Coordinates of C-alpha atoms in Angstrom, one line a residue:
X1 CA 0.0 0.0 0.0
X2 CA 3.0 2.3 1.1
X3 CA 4.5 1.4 -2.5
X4 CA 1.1 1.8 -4.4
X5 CA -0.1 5.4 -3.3
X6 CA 3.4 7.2 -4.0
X7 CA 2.9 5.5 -7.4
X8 CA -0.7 6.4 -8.0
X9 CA -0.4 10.1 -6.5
X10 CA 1.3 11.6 -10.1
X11 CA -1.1 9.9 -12.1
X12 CA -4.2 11.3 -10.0
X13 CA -2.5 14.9 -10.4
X14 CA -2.0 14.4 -14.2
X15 CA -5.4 13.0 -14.9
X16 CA -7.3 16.1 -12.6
X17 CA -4.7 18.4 -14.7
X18 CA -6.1 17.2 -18.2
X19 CA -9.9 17.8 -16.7
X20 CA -8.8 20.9 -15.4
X21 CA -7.2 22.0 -18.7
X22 CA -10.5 20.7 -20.5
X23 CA -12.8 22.6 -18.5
X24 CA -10.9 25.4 -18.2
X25 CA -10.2 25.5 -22.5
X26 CA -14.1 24.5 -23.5
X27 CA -15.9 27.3 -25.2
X28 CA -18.5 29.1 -23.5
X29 CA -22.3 28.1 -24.8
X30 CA -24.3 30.6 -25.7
X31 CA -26.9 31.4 -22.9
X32 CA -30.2 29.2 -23.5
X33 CA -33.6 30.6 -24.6
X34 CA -36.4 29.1 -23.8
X35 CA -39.0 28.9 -26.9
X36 CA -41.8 30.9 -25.3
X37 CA -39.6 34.0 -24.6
X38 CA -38.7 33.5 -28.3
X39 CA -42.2 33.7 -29.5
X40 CA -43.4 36.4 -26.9
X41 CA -40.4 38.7 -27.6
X42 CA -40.8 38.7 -31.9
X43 CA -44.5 38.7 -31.1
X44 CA -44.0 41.9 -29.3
X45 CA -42.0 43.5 -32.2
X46 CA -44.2 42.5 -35.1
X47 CA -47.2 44.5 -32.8
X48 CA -44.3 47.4 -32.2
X49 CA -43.7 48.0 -36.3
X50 CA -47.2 49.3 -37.7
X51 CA -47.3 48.4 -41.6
X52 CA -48.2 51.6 -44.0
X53 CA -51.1 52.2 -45.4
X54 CA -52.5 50.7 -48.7
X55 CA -51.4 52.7 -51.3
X56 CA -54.7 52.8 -52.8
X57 CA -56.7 53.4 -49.7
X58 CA -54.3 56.6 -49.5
X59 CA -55.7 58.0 -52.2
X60 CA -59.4 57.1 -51.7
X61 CA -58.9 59.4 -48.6
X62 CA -57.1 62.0 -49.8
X63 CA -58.7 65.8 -49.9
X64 CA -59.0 67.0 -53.4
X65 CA -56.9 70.0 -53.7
X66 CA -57.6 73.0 -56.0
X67 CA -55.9 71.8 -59.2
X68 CA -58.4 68.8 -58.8
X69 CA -61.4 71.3 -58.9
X70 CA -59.7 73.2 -61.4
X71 CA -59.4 70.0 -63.7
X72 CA -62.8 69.2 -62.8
X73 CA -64.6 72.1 -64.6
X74 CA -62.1 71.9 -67.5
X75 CA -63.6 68.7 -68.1
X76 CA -67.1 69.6 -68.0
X77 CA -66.2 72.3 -70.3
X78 CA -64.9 70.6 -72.8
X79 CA -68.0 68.1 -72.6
X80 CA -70.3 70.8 -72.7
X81 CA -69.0 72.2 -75.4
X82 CA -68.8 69.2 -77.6
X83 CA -72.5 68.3 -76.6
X84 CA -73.5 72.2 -77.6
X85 CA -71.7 71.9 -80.9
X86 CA -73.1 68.5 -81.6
X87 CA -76.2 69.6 -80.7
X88 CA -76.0 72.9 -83.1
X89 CA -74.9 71.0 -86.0
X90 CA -77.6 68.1 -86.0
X91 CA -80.4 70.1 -85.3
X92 CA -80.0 73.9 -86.2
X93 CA -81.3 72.1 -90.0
X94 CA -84.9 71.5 -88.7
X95 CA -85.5 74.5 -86.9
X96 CA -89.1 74.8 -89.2
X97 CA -90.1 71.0 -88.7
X98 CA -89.4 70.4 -84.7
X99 CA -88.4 72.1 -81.6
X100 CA -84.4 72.0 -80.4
X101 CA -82.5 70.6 -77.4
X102 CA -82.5 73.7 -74.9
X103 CA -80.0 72.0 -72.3
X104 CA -76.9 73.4 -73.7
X105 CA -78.4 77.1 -73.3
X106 CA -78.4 79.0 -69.8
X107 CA -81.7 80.3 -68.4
X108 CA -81.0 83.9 -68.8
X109 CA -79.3 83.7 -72.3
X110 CA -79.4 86.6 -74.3
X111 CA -80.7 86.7 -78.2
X112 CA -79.5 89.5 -80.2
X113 CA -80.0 90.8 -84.0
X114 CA -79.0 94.1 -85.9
X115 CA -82.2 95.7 -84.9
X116 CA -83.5 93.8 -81.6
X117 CA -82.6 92.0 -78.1
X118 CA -84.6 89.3 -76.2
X119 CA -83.5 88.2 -72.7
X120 CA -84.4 84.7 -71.0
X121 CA -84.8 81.1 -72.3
X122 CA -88.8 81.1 -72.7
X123 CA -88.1 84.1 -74.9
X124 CA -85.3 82.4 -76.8
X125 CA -88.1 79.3 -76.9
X126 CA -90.6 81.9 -78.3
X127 CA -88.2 82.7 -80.9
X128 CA -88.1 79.3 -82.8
X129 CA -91.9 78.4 -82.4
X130 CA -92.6 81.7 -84.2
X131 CA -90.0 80.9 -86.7
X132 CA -91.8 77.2 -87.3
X133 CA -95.6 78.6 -87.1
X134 CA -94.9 81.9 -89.3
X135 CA -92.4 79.8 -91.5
X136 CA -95.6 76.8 -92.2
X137 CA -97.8 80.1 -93.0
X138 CA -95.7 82.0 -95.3
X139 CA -93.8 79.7 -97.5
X140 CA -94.2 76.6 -99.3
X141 CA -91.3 75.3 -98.6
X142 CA -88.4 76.7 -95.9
X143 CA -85.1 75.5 -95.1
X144 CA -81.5 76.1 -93.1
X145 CA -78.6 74.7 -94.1
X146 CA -75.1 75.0 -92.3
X147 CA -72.5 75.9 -94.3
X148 CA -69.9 76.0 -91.6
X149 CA -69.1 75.5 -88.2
X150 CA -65.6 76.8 -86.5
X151 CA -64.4 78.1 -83.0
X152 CA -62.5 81.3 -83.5
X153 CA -61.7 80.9 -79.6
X154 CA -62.1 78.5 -77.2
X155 CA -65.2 80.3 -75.4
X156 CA -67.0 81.0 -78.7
X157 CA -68.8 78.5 -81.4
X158 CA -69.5 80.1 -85.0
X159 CA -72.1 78.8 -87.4
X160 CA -72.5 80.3 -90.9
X161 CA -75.7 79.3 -92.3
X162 CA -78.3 79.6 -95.3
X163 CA -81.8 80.4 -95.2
X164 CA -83.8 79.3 -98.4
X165 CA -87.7 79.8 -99.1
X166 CA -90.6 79.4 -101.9
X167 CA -92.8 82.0 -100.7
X168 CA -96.6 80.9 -100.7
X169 CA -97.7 84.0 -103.5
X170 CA -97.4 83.4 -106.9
X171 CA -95.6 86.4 -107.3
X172 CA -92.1 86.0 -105.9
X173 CA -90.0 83.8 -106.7
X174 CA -87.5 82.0 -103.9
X175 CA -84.9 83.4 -102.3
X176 CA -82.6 82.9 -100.0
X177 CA -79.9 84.6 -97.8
X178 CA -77.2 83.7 -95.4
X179 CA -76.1 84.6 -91.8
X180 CA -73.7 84.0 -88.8
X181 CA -74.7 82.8 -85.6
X182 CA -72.4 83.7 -82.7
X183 CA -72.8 81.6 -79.8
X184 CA -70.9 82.5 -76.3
X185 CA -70.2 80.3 -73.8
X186 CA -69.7 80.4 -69.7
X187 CA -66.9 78.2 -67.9
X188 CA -69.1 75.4 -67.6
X189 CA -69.5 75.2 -71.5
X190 CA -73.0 77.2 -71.5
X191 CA -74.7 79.4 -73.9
X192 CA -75.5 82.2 -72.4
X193 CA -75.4 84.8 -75.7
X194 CA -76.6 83.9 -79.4
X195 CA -75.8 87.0 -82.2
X196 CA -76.9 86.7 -85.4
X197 CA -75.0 89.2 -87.9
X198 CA -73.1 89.4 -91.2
X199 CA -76.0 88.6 -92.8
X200 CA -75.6 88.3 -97.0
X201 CA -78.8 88.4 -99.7
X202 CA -79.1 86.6 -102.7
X203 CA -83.1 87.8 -104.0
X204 CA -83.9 88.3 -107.7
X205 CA -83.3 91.0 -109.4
X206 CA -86.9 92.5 -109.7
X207 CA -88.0 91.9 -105.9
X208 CA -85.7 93.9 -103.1
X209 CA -86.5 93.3 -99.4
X210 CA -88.0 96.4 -97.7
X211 CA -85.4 98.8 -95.2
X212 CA -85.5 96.1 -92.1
X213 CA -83.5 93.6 -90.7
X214 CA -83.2 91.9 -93.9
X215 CA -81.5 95.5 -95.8
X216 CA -79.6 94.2 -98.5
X217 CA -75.8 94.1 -98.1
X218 CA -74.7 95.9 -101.8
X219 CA -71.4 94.3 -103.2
X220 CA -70.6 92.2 -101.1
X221 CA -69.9 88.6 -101.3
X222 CA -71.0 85.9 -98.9
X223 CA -68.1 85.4 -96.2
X224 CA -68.3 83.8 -92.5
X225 CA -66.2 86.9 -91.5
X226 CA -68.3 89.8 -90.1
X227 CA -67.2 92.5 -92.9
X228 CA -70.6 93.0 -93.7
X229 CA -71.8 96.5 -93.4
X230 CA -75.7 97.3 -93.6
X231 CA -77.0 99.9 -96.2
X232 CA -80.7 101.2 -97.3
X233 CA -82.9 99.8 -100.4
X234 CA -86.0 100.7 -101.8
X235 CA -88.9 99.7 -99.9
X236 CA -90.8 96.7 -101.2
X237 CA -93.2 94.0 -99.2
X238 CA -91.6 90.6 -99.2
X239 CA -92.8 87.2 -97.6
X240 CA -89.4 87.7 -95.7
X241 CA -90.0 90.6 -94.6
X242 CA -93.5 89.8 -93.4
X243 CA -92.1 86.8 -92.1
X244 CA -89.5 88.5 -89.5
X245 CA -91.7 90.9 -88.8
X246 CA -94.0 88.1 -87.8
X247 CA -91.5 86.7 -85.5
X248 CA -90.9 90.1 -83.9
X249 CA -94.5 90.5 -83.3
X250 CA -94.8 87.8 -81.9
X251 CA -92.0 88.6 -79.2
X252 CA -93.4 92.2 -78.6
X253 CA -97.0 91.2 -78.1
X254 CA -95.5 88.1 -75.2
X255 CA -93.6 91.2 -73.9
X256 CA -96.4 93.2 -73.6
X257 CA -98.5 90.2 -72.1
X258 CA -96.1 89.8 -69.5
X259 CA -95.6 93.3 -68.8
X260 CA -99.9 93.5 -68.1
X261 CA -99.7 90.2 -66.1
X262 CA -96.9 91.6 -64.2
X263 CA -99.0 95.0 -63.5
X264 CA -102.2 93.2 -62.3
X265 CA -100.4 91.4 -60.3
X266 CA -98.7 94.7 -58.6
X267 CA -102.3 96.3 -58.4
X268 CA -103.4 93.6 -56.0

């Protein structure tokens, strides 16, 4: 036993040396996480970080600004004006045969000619039932035609037209003249003006219209530009001349109607 444990002793050193030196030279393990702190902590930074909005929900919301408003009633100019031009060009023909479209037209649109003006859309109405009831009664036959129709600016629709008849006595012959119509528009693509001017003749020879609105231009040719300047004739009864004077008889005595409807009503 004395023999063995002297013997043994270096061995026992040597061997706790190694275990030492392996302990002492093993890599530290990282610390360990249990799997429920795992989920808990990554649950907690996926509530944390807030996703953005939907792109198109963003603009669903969004406030339109002024240049949206302003692009807005650009459009619905445009439209309007392309319906009123439409609308011009596919009915203005058969005036004398039916009524016309009166939704392009503002209520308080103004109707002008070289000798008269009539305010208000049931006086712009008026206008073309007299022109289709006196039309029927003084001429066989009656016609418009457009010639041409042309923006000279963006706010502003020409039409250059002709006017054709076979008057109902045996004693004139037809005749015909043409005219401009100058139609104005608003910012919403409304009518709110209609001018008729640069009006051109073309009667017989032997039969001149009387000193009205239907004065013969002398020497000058038909032209959509307004270079036409007005100058007297002989007097001489026409079916045209009858037939505007029909018209603007027909205007007055509504005038008048509503001017005595207006006063009885005052009175009481």
């Amino acid at each position: 036993m004395a023999y063995i444990l002297p013997n043994l002793s270096p061995i026992l050193l040597q061997s706790k040396e190694k275990s030492s030196a392996i302990v002492f030279h093993q890599p530290c393990s990282p610390p360990l996480i249990s799997p429920s702190s795992v989920s808990i902590s990554s649950v907690n930074a996926q509530t944390k970080l807030e996703p953005p909005p939907p792109r198109g929900l963003a603009q669903v919301n969004r406030t339109p600004g002024a240049q949206d408003k302003k692009q807005n009633e650009k459009d619905e100019f445009f439209v309007n004006l392309g319906l009123a031009v439409r609308t011009l060009r596919e009915e203005l023909p058969s005036i004398f045969a039916k009524d016309l479209n009166y939704d392009i037209y503002r209520d308080d649109i103004t109707f002008v000619d070289p000798l008269n003006t009539f305010t208000g859309i049931e006086n712009y109405k008026l206008i073309f039932w007299a022109l289709r009831f006196h039309g029927r009664i003084l001429f066989r036959d009656i016609s418009l035609d457009v010639l041409r129709i042309w923006q000279p600016s963006e706010n502003m629709i020409l039409i250059r037209w002709n006017l054709r008849g076979v008057p109902r006595v045996p004693w004139e012959a037809k005749g015909q003249f043409q005219g401009t119509s100058r139609y104005k528009l608003d910012r919403n693509g409304k009518i709110y003006e209609h001018k008729v001017d640069n009006l051109a003749f073309n009667f017989p020879q032997k039969l001149k219209p009387a000193a009205s609105v239907l004065d013969m231009v002398a020497t000058c040719p038909a032209s959509p530009n307004p270079t036409f300047l007005w100058g007297p004739v002989d007097v001489h009864s026409s079916s045209w001349v009858e037939f505007y004077m029909a018209v603007k008889d027909t205007l007055d005595r509504q005038g008048s109607m509503i001017a005595q409807d207006c006063l009885a009503t005052c009175s009481w």
